[in-house]
Protein backbone atom coordinates (compact mmCIF):
# COMPACT_ATOMS: atom_id res chain seq x y z
CA UNK A 1 0.00 0.00 0.00
CA UNK A 2 1.30 3.45 -0.93
CA UNK A 3 1.48 6.07 1.81
CA UNK A 4 0.10 9.08 -0.08
CA UNK A 5 -3.00 11.06 0.78
CA UNK A 6 -5.86 10.44 -1.63
CA UNK A 7 -6.89 13.11 -4.11
CA UNK A 8 -9.99 14.85 -2.76
CA UNK A 9 -10.78 17.59 -5.27
CA UNK A 10 -10.45 18.04 -9.02
CA UNK A 11 -7.38 20.08 -9.97
CA UNK A 12 -9.32 21.55 -12.90
CA UNK A 13 -12.62 22.66 -11.36
CA UNK A 14 -12.42 22.00 -7.60
CA UNK A 15 -15.33 19.53 -7.42
CA UNK A 16 -15.00 16.62 -4.98
CA UNK A 17 -13.76 13.57 -6.88
CA UNK A 18 -15.11 10.04 -6.72
CA UNK A 19 -12.94 6.94 -6.91
CA UNK A 20 -14.04 4.51 -9.61
CA UNK A 21 -12.79 2.68 -12.68
CA UNK A 22 -13.05 5.18 -15.57
CA UNK A 23 -15.26 4.37 -18.56
CA UNK A 24 -12.35 4.54 -21.00
CA UNK A 25 -11.22 0.91 -20.74
CA UNK A 26 -8.95 1.52 -17.75
CA UNK A 27 -8.65 -1.31 -15.23
CA UNK A 28 -7.63 0.68 -12.13
CA UNK A 29 -9.68 2.73 -9.74
CA UNK A 30 -8.87 6.43 -10.24
CA UNK A 31 -9.96 9.79 -8.87
CA UNK A 32 -12.58 10.97 -11.38
CA UNK A 33 -14.32 14.33 -11.37
CA UNK A 34 -18.10 13.89 -11.70
CA UNK A 35 -18.45 17.49 -12.96
CA UNK A 36 -15.82 17.78 -15.73
CA UNK A 37 -14.90 14.08 -16.17
CA UNK A 38 -11.18 14.70 -15.57
CA UNK A 39 -9.34 11.53 -14.61
CA UNK A 40 -6.56 12.16 -12.09
CA UNK A 41 -3.71 9.70 -12.45
CA UNK A 42 -1.27 9.15 -9.59
CA UNK A 43 2.18 8.20 -10.81
CA UNK A 44 5.46 7.32 -9.08
CA UNK A 45 7.89 10.07 -8.11
CA UNK A 46 11.41 9.95 -9.51
CA UNK A 47 14.38 10.24 -7.16
CA UNK A 48 17.62 11.04 -9.01
CA UNK A 49 21.17 11.03 -7.74
CA UNK A 50 24.77 10.05 -8.24
CA UNK A 51 27.50 7.73 -7.04
CA UNK A 52 30.30 10.32 -6.97
CA UNK A 53 33.77 8.81 -6.83
CA UNK A 54 37.28 10.21 -6.52
CA UNK A 55 39.95 7.58 -7.14
CA UNK A 56 39.09 4.65 -4.87
CA UNK A 57 36.72 6.69 -2.70
CA UNK A 58 32.97 7.37 -2.84
CA UNK A 59 31.29 10.55 -1.62
CA UNK A 60 28.55 10.19 0.97
CA UNK A 61 26.44 12.89 2.60
CA UNK A 62 25.23 12.85 6.22
CA UNK A 63 21.57 13.90 6.20
CA UNK A 64 20.45 17.08 7.95
CA UNK A 65 16.77 16.43 7.17
CA UNK A 66 14.17 13.80 7.89
CA UNK A 67 13.61 11.07 7.10
CA UNK A 68 16.70 9.42 8.51
CA UNK A 69 18.40 12.50 9.93
CA UNK A 70 22.07 11.84 10.72
CA UNK A 71 22.34 8.80 8.42
CA UNK A 72 24.61 8.60 5.38
CA UNK A 73 23.35 8.66 1.81
CA UNK A 74 24.39 9.30 -1.75
CA UNK A 75 23.49 12.78 -3.01
CA UNK A 76 19.97 12.42 -4.42
CA UNK A 77 16.49 13.89 -4.30
CA UNK A 78 13.24 14.36 -6.16
CA UNK A 79 13.45 15.21 -9.83
CA UNK A 80 11.91 18.57 -10.72
CA UNK A 81 9.52 19.29 -13.59
CA UNK A 82 11.34 20.60 -16.64
CA UNK A 83 14.62 18.76 -16.03
CA UNK A 84 16.03 15.50 -17.32
CA UNK A 85 17.05 12.72 -14.97
CA UNK A 86 20.70 13.59 -15.62
CA UNK A 87 20.13 17.30 -14.93
CA UNK A 88 18.30 16.45 -11.71
CA UNK A 89 21.09 14.12 -10.55
CA UNK A 90 23.71 16.82 -11.19
CA UNK A 91 21.58 19.48 -9.44
CA UNK A 92 21.05 17.28 -6.38
CA UNK A 93 24.77 16.48 -6.18
CA UNK A 94 25.61 20.16 -6.26
CA UNK A 95 22.85 21.14 -3.78
CA UNK A 96 23.60 18.43 -1.23
CA UNK A 97 27.38 18.11 -1.46
CA UNK A 98 28.58 21.21 -3.27
CA UNK A 99 30.51 18.77 -5.46
CA UNK A 100 31.74 19.37 -8.98
CA UNK A 101 31.22 16.26 -11.11
CA UNK A 102 31.45 14.83 -14.58
CA UNK A 103 28.37 12.68 -15.09
CA UNK A 104 28.91 9.19 -16.44
CA UNK A 105 26.41 6.47 -17.29
CA UNK A 106 23.14 5.50 -15.67
CA UNK A 107 24.02 2.92 -13.05
CA UNK A 108 20.97 1.76 -11.08
CA UNK A 109 17.21 1.93 -11.59
CA UNK A 110 15.40 0.87 -8.43
CA UNK A 111 11.63 0.52 -8.27
CA UNK A 112 10.21 1.10 -4.77
CA UNK A 113 6.48 0.43 -5.23
CA UNK A 114 5.52 0.60 -1.54
CA UNK A 115 6.34 4.34 -1.49
CA UNK A 116 5.50 5.04 -5.14
CA UNK A 117 9.05 5.95 -6.20
CA UNK A 118 11.66 5.07 -8.81
CA UNK A 119 15.29 5.83 -7.88
CA UNK A 120 17.85 6.45 -10.64
CA UNK A 121 21.55 6.76 -9.83
CA UNK A 122 24.32 7.78 -12.23
CA UNK A 123 28.03 7.20 -11.81
CA UNK A 124 29.84 10.53 -11.50
CA UNK A 125 33.54 11.30 -11.47
CA UNK A 126 34.40 13.98 -8.93
CA UNK A 127 36.49 16.78 -10.39
CA UNK A 128 37.76 17.83 -6.95
CA UNK A 129 37.90 16.49 -3.41
CA UNK A 130 36.57 19.79 -2.03
CA UNK A 131 32.92 20.05 -1.06
CA UNK A 132 30.55 22.77 0.08
CA UNK A 133 27.51 20.95 1.53
CA UNK A 134 24.13 22.66 1.42
CA UNK A 135 21.46 22.94 4.12
CA UNK A 136 20.27 19.34 3.73
CA UNK A 137 23.72 17.92 4.54
CA UNK A 138 25.57 17.87 7.87
CA UNK A 139 28.78 16.55 6.32
CA UNK A 140 30.03 15.44 2.91
CA UNK A 141 32.92 13.00 3.05
CA UNK A 142 34.88 10.54 0.92
CA UNK A 143 34.99 6.89 2.00
CA UNK A 144 37.03 3.94 0.82
CA UNK A 145 34.95 0.77 0.51
CA UNK A 146 36.15 -0.67 3.84
CA UNK A 147 35.28 2.63 5.59
CA UNK A 148 31.63 2.80 4.48
CA UNK A 149 29.37 3.02 7.57
CA UNK A 150 27.06 0.27 6.29
CA UNK A 151 24.92 0.22 9.45
CA UNK A 152 24.38 3.97 9.13
CA UNK A 153 23.21 4.04 5.48
CA UNK A 154 19.89 5.89 5.27
CA UNK A 155 18.08 3.95 2.53
CA UNK A 156 18.10 0.45 1.10
CA UNK A 157 18.30 1.86 -2.44
CA UNK A 158 21.56 3.58 -1.52
CA UNK A 159 22.98 0.42 0.06
CA UNK A 160 22.05 -1.66 -2.99
CA UNK A 161 23.58 0.93 -5.32
CA UNK A 162 26.83 1.06 -3.33
CA UNK A 163 27.08 -2.74 -3.21
CA UNK A 164 26.67 -2.94 -7.00
CA UNK A 165 29.17 -0.11 -7.51
CA UNK A 166 31.91 -1.85 -5.52
CA UNK A 167 31.17 -5.25 -7.12
CA UNK A 168 31.30 -3.77 -10.64
CA UNK A 169 34.46 -1.84 -9.82
CA UNK A 170 36.12 -5.07 -8.58
CA UNK A 171 35.11 -6.77 -11.86
CA UNK A 172 36.48 -3.85 -13.85
CA UNK A 173 33.24 -3.33 -15.74
CA UNK A 174 30.18 -1.25 -14.90
CA UNK A 175 26.71 -2.26 -16.01
CA UNK A 176 23.22 -0.89 -15.50
CA UNK A 177 21.34 -2.58 -12.67
CA UNK A 178 17.54 -2.75 -12.58
CA UNK A 179 16.23 -3.75 -9.14
CA UNK A 180 12.92 -4.03 -7.32
CA UNK A 181 13.04 -2.98 -3.66
CA UNK A 182 10.02 -4.65 -2.10
PDB file of C-alpha atoms in Angstrom:
ATOM      1  CA  UNK A   1       0.000   0.000   0.000  1.00  0.00           C
ATOM      2  CA  UNK A   2       1.298   3.453  -0.933  1.00  0.00           C
ATOM      3  CA  UNK A   3       1.485   6.068   1.814  1.00  0.00           C
ATOM      4  CA  UNK A   4       0.097   9.084  -0.083  1.00  0.00           C
ATOM      5  CA  UNK A   5      -3.004  11.063   0.781  1.00  0.00           C
ATOM      6  CA  UNK A   6      -5.858  10.436  -1.630  1.00  0.00           C
ATOM      7  CA  UNK A   7      -6.886  13.112  -4.109  1.00  0.00           C
ATOM      8  CA  UNK A   8      -9.985  14.854  -2.763  1.00  0.00           C
ATOM      9  CA  UNK A   9     -10.779  17.594  -5.274  1.00  0.00           C
ATOM     10  CA  UNK A  10     -10.449  18.037  -9.024  1.00  0.00           C
ATOM     11  CA  UNK A  11      -7.382  20.075  -9.966  1.00  0.00           C
ATOM     12  CA  UNK A  12      -9.323  21.554 -12.896  1.00  0.00           C
ATOM     13  CA  UNK A  13     -12.619  22.658 -11.365  1.00  0.00           C
ATOM     14  CA  UNK A  14     -12.423  21.996  -7.603  1.00  0.00           C
ATOM     15  CA  UNK A  15     -15.329  19.532  -7.418  1.00  0.00           C
ATOM     16  CA  UNK A  16     -14.996  16.619  -4.978  1.00  0.00           C
ATOM     17  CA  UNK A  17     -13.761  13.571  -6.882  1.00  0.00           C
ATOM     18  CA  UNK A  18     -15.106  10.037  -6.717  1.00  0.00           C
ATOM     19  CA  UNK A  19     -12.942   6.938  -6.914  1.00  0.00           C
ATOM     20  CA  UNK A  20     -14.040   4.508  -9.611  1.00  0.00           C
ATOM     21  CA  UNK A  21     -12.787   2.676 -12.684  1.00  0.00           C
ATOM     22  CA  UNK A  22     -13.052   5.182 -15.575  1.00  0.00           C
ATOM     23  CA  UNK A  23     -15.261   4.370 -18.557  1.00  0.00           C
ATOM     24  CA  UNK A  24     -12.353   4.537 -21.001  1.00  0.00           C
ATOM     25  CA  UNK A  25     -11.222   0.914 -20.736  1.00  0.00           C
ATOM     26  CA  UNK A  26      -8.945   1.515 -17.749  1.00  0.00           C
ATOM     27  CA  UNK A  27      -8.654  -1.306 -15.229  1.00  0.00           C
ATOM     28  CA  UNK A  28      -7.632   0.678 -12.129  1.00  0.00           C
ATOM     29  CA  UNK A  29      -9.680   2.729  -9.735  1.00  0.00           C
ATOM     30  CA  UNK A  30      -8.873   6.429 -10.243  1.00  0.00           C
ATOM     31  CA  UNK A  31      -9.960   9.789  -8.871  1.00  0.00           C
ATOM     32  CA  UNK A  32     -12.575  10.970 -11.381  1.00  0.00           C
ATOM     33  CA  UNK A  33     -14.319  14.328 -11.366  1.00  0.00           C
ATOM     34  CA  UNK A  34     -18.100  13.892 -11.698  1.00  0.00           C
ATOM     35  CA  UNK A  35     -18.451  17.494 -12.960  1.00  0.00           C
ATOM     36  CA  UNK A  36     -15.820  17.779 -15.734  1.00  0.00           C
ATOM     37  CA  UNK A  37     -14.902  14.077 -16.172  1.00  0.00           C
ATOM     38  CA  UNK A  38     -11.183  14.701 -15.568  1.00  0.00           C
ATOM     39  CA  UNK A  39      -9.338  11.532 -14.606  1.00  0.00           C
ATOM     40  CA  UNK A  40      -6.563  12.161 -12.088  1.00  0.00           C
ATOM     41  CA  UNK A  41      -3.708   9.699 -12.445  1.00  0.00           C
ATOM     42  CA  UNK A  42      -1.268   9.155  -9.594  1.00  0.00           C
ATOM     43  CA  UNK A  43       2.182   8.197 -10.807  1.00  0.00           C
ATOM     44  CA  UNK A  44       5.457   7.318  -9.077  1.00  0.00           C
ATOM     45  CA  UNK A  45       7.885  10.071  -8.105  1.00  0.00           C
ATOM     46  CA  UNK A  46      11.415   9.953  -9.507  1.00  0.00           C
ATOM     47  CA  UNK A  47      14.376  10.241  -7.161  1.00  0.00           C
ATOM     48  CA  UNK A  48      17.615  11.045  -9.006  1.00  0.00           C
ATOM     49  CA  UNK A  49      21.170  11.027  -7.736  1.00  0.00           C
ATOM     50  CA  UNK A  50      24.770  10.049  -8.243  1.00  0.00           C
ATOM     51  CA  UNK A  51      27.499   7.732  -7.035  1.00  0.00           C
ATOM     52  CA  UNK A  52      30.299  10.319  -6.969  1.00  0.00           C
ATOM     53  CA  UNK A  53      33.770   8.808  -6.826  1.00  0.00           C
ATOM     54  CA  UNK A  54      37.280  10.207  -6.522  1.00  0.00           C
ATOM     55  CA  UNK A  55      39.949   7.584  -7.140  1.00  0.00           C
ATOM     56  CA  UNK A  56      39.089   4.646  -4.866  1.00  0.00           C
ATOM     57  CA  UNK A  57      36.718   6.685  -2.697  1.00  0.00           C
ATOM     58  CA  UNK A  58      32.973   7.366  -2.840  1.00  0.00           C
ATOM     59  CA  UNK A  59      31.293  10.549  -1.622  1.00  0.00           C
ATOM     60  CA  UNK A  60      28.546  10.187   0.970  1.00  0.00           C
ATOM     61  CA  UNK A  61      26.439  12.886   2.599  1.00  0.00           C
ATOM     62  CA  UNK A  62      25.225  12.852   6.215  1.00  0.00           C
ATOM     63  CA  UNK A  63      21.568  13.901   6.200  1.00  0.00           C
ATOM     64  CA  UNK A  64      20.455  17.079   7.951  1.00  0.00           C
ATOM     65  CA  UNK A  65      16.768  16.432   7.174  1.00  0.00           C
ATOM     66  CA  UNK A  66      14.174  13.798   7.888  1.00  0.00           C
ATOM     67  CA  UNK A  67      13.607  11.072   7.104  1.00  0.00           C
ATOM     68  CA  UNK A  68      16.705   9.417   8.513  1.00  0.00           C
ATOM     69  CA  UNK A  69      18.400  12.500   9.930  1.00  0.00           C
ATOM     70  CA  UNK A  70      22.069  11.839  10.715  1.00  0.00           C
ATOM     71  CA  UNK A  71      22.343   8.801   8.424  1.00  0.00           C
ATOM     72  CA  UNK A  72      24.608   8.599   5.381  1.00  0.00           C
ATOM     73  CA  UNK A  73      23.349   8.664   1.808  1.00  0.00           C
ATOM     74  CA  UNK A  74      24.389   9.302  -1.748  1.00  0.00           C
ATOM     75  CA  UNK A  75      23.487  12.782  -3.014  1.00  0.00           C
ATOM     76  CA  UNK A  76      19.967  12.418  -4.422  1.00  0.00           C
ATOM     77  CA  UNK A  77      16.489  13.887  -4.304  1.00  0.00           C
ATOM     78  CA  UNK A  78      13.243  14.357  -6.160  1.00  0.00           C
ATOM     79  CA  UNK A  79      13.446  15.209  -9.830  1.00  0.00           C
ATOM     80  CA  UNK A  80      11.907  18.571 -10.723  1.00  0.00           C
ATOM     81  CA  UNK A  81       9.522  19.291 -13.586  1.00  0.00           C
ATOM     82  CA  UNK A  82      11.342  20.596 -16.641  1.00  0.00           C
ATOM     83  CA  UNK A  83      14.619  18.757 -16.033  1.00  0.00           C
ATOM     84  CA  UNK A  84      16.030  15.498 -17.321  1.00  0.00           C
ATOM     85  CA  UNK A  85      17.045  12.720 -14.967  1.00  0.00           C
ATOM     86  CA  UNK A  86      20.700  13.590 -15.621  1.00  0.00           C
ATOM     87  CA  UNK A  87      20.129  17.295 -14.934  1.00  0.00           C
ATOM     88  CA  UNK A  88      18.305  16.448 -11.709  1.00  0.00           C
ATOM     89  CA  UNK A  89      21.093  14.122 -10.554  1.00  0.00           C
ATOM     90  CA  UNK A  90      23.710  16.817 -11.189  1.00  0.00           C
ATOM     91  CA  UNK A  91      21.580  19.478  -9.436  1.00  0.00           C
ATOM     92  CA  UNK A  92      21.051  17.279  -6.377  1.00  0.00           C
ATOM     93  CA  UNK A  93      24.771  16.480  -6.178  1.00  0.00           C
ATOM     94  CA  UNK A  94      25.610  20.163  -6.265  1.00  0.00           C
ATOM     95  CA  UNK A  95      22.849  21.140  -3.782  1.00  0.00           C
ATOM     96  CA  UNK A  96      23.601  18.432  -1.230  1.00  0.00           C
ATOM     97  CA  UNK A  97      27.380  18.110  -1.465  1.00  0.00           C
ATOM     98  CA  UNK A  98      28.578  21.207  -3.275  1.00  0.00           C
ATOM     99  CA  UNK A  99      30.510  18.769  -5.458  1.00  0.00           C
ATOM    100  CA  UNK A 100      31.736  19.369  -8.978  1.00  0.00           C
ATOM    101  CA  UNK A 101      31.222  16.259 -11.112  1.00  0.00           C
ATOM    102  CA  UNK A 102      31.448  14.832 -14.581  1.00  0.00           C
ATOM    103  CA  UNK A 103      28.370  12.679 -15.085  1.00  0.00           C
ATOM    104  CA  UNK A 104      28.915   9.188 -16.444  1.00  0.00           C
ATOM    105  CA  UNK A 105      26.409   6.469 -17.287  1.00  0.00           C
ATOM    106  CA  UNK A 106      23.144   5.500 -15.669  1.00  0.00           C
ATOM    107  CA  UNK A 107      24.021   2.920 -13.047  1.00  0.00           C
ATOM    108  CA  UNK A 108      20.968   1.756 -11.081  1.00  0.00           C
ATOM    109  CA  UNK A 109      17.215   1.925 -11.593  1.00  0.00           C
ATOM    110  CA  UNK A 110      15.400   0.870  -8.433  1.00  0.00           C
ATOM    111  CA  UNK A 111      11.628   0.523  -8.267  1.00  0.00           C
ATOM    112  CA  UNK A 112      10.208   1.103  -4.771  1.00  0.00           C
ATOM    113  CA  UNK A 113       6.477   0.434  -5.234  1.00  0.00           C
ATOM    114  CA  UNK A 114       5.517   0.601  -1.537  1.00  0.00           C
ATOM    115  CA  UNK A 115       6.336   4.336  -1.491  1.00  0.00           C
ATOM    116  CA  UNK A 116       5.495   5.040  -5.140  1.00  0.00           C
ATOM    117  CA  UNK A 117       9.045   5.948  -6.199  1.00  0.00           C
ATOM    118  CA  UNK A 118      11.657   5.065  -8.807  1.00  0.00           C
ATOM    119  CA  UNK A 119      15.294   5.833  -7.882  1.00  0.00           C
ATOM    120  CA  UNK A 120      17.848   6.450 -10.637  1.00  0.00           C
ATOM    121  CA  UNK A 121      21.552   6.760  -9.826  1.00  0.00           C
ATOM    122  CA  UNK A 122      24.319   7.782 -12.227  1.00  0.00           C
ATOM    123  CA  UNK A 123      28.033   7.196 -11.811  1.00  0.00           C
ATOM    124  CA  UNK A 124      29.837  10.527 -11.498  1.00  0.00           C
ATOM    125  CA  UNK A 125      33.541  11.297 -11.465  1.00  0.00           C
ATOM    126  CA  UNK A 126      34.398  13.982  -8.928  1.00  0.00           C
ATOM    127  CA  UNK A 127      36.489  16.782 -10.391  1.00  0.00           C
ATOM    128  CA  UNK A 128      37.761  17.830  -6.951  1.00  0.00           C
ATOM    129  CA  UNK A 129      37.896  16.490  -3.412  1.00  0.00           C
ATOM    130  CA  UNK A 130      36.572  19.785  -2.026  1.00  0.00           C
ATOM    131  CA  UNK A 131      32.916  20.049  -1.059  1.00  0.00           C
ATOM    132  CA  UNK A 132      30.549  22.768   0.079  1.00  0.00           C
ATOM    133  CA  UNK A 133      27.512  20.949   1.526  1.00  0.00           C
ATOM    134  CA  UNK A 134      24.126  22.657   1.416  1.00  0.00           C
ATOM    135  CA  UNK A 135      21.465  22.945   4.117  1.00  0.00           C
ATOM    136  CA  UNK A 136      20.266  19.342   3.733  1.00  0.00           C
ATOM    137  CA  UNK A 137      23.716  17.919   4.535  1.00  0.00           C
ATOM    138  CA  UNK A 138      25.570  17.872   7.871  1.00  0.00           C
ATOM    139  CA  UNK A 139      28.781  16.547   6.323  1.00  0.00           C
ATOM    140  CA  UNK A 140      30.035  15.437   2.906  1.00  0.00           C
ATOM    141  CA  UNK A 141      32.922  12.997   3.051  1.00  0.00           C
ATOM    142  CA  UNK A 142      34.879  10.540   0.921  1.00  0.00           C
ATOM    143  CA  UNK A 143      34.995   6.888   2.003  1.00  0.00           C
ATOM    144  CA  UNK A 144      37.034   3.936   0.820  1.00  0.00           C
ATOM    145  CA  UNK A 145      34.954   0.767   0.507  1.00  0.00           C
ATOM    146  CA  UNK A 146      36.153  -0.675   3.837  1.00  0.00           C
ATOM    147  CA  UNK A 147      35.280   2.635   5.592  1.00  0.00           C
ATOM    148  CA  UNK A 148      31.628   2.796   4.477  1.00  0.00           C
ATOM    149  CA  UNK A 149      29.371   3.015   7.571  1.00  0.00           C
ATOM    150  CA  UNK A 150      27.064   0.266   6.292  1.00  0.00           C
ATOM    151  CA  UNK A 151      24.918   0.219   9.454  1.00  0.00           C
ATOM    152  CA  UNK A 152      24.381   3.974   9.131  1.00  0.00           C
ATOM    153  CA  UNK A 153      23.209   4.043   5.485  1.00  0.00           C
ATOM    154  CA  UNK A 154      19.886   5.889   5.269  1.00  0.00           C
ATOM    155  CA  UNK A 155      18.083   3.952   2.534  1.00  0.00           C
ATOM    156  CA  UNK A 156      18.099   0.445   1.102  1.00  0.00           C
ATOM    157  CA  UNK A 157      18.298   1.862  -2.444  1.00  0.00           C
ATOM    158  CA  UNK A 158      21.564   3.580  -1.516  1.00  0.00           C
ATOM    159  CA  UNK A 159      22.983   0.420   0.064  1.00  0.00           C
ATOM    160  CA  UNK A 160      22.048  -1.661  -2.992  1.00  0.00           C
ATOM    161  CA  UNK A 161      23.585   0.934  -5.319  1.00  0.00           C
ATOM    162  CA  UNK A 162      26.832   1.062  -3.329  1.00  0.00           C
ATOM    163  CA  UNK A 163      27.078  -2.740  -3.214  1.00  0.00           C
ATOM    164  CA  UNK A 164      26.673  -2.939  -7.002  1.00  0.00           C
ATOM    165  CA  UNK A 165      29.174  -0.113  -7.512  1.00  0.00           C
ATOM    166  CA  UNK A 166      31.905  -1.849  -5.521  1.00  0.00           C
ATOM    167  CA  UNK A 167      31.167  -5.250  -7.119  1.00  0.00           C
ATOM    168  CA  UNK A 168      31.303  -3.772 -10.636  1.00  0.00           C
ATOM    169  CA  UNK A 169      34.463  -1.842  -9.818  1.00  0.00           C
ATOM    170  CA  UNK A 170      36.122  -5.068  -8.583  1.00  0.00           C
ATOM    171  CA  UNK A 171      35.108  -6.770 -11.859  1.00  0.00           C
ATOM    172  CA  UNK A 172      36.482  -3.848 -13.849  1.00  0.00           C
ATOM    173  CA  UNK A 173      33.243  -3.327 -15.744  1.00  0.00           C
ATOM    174  CA  UNK A 174      30.180  -1.247 -14.899  1.00  0.00           C
ATOM    175  CA  UNK A 175      26.714  -2.260 -16.005  1.00  0.00           C
ATOM    176  CA  UNK A 176      23.216  -0.893 -15.499  1.00  0.00           C
ATOM    177  CA  UNK A 177      21.337  -2.585 -12.667  1.00  0.00           C
ATOM    178  CA  UNK A 178      17.544  -2.753 -12.575  1.00  0.00           C
ATOM    179  CA  UNK A 179      16.230  -3.746  -9.137  1.00  0.00           C
ATOM    180  CA  UNK A 180      12.921  -4.028  -7.320  1.00  0.00           C
ATOM    181  CA  UNK A 181      13.042  -2.978  -3.660  1.00  0.00           C
ATOM    182  CA  UNK A 182      10.017  -4.655  -2.103  1.00  0.00           C
TER     183      UNK A 182
END
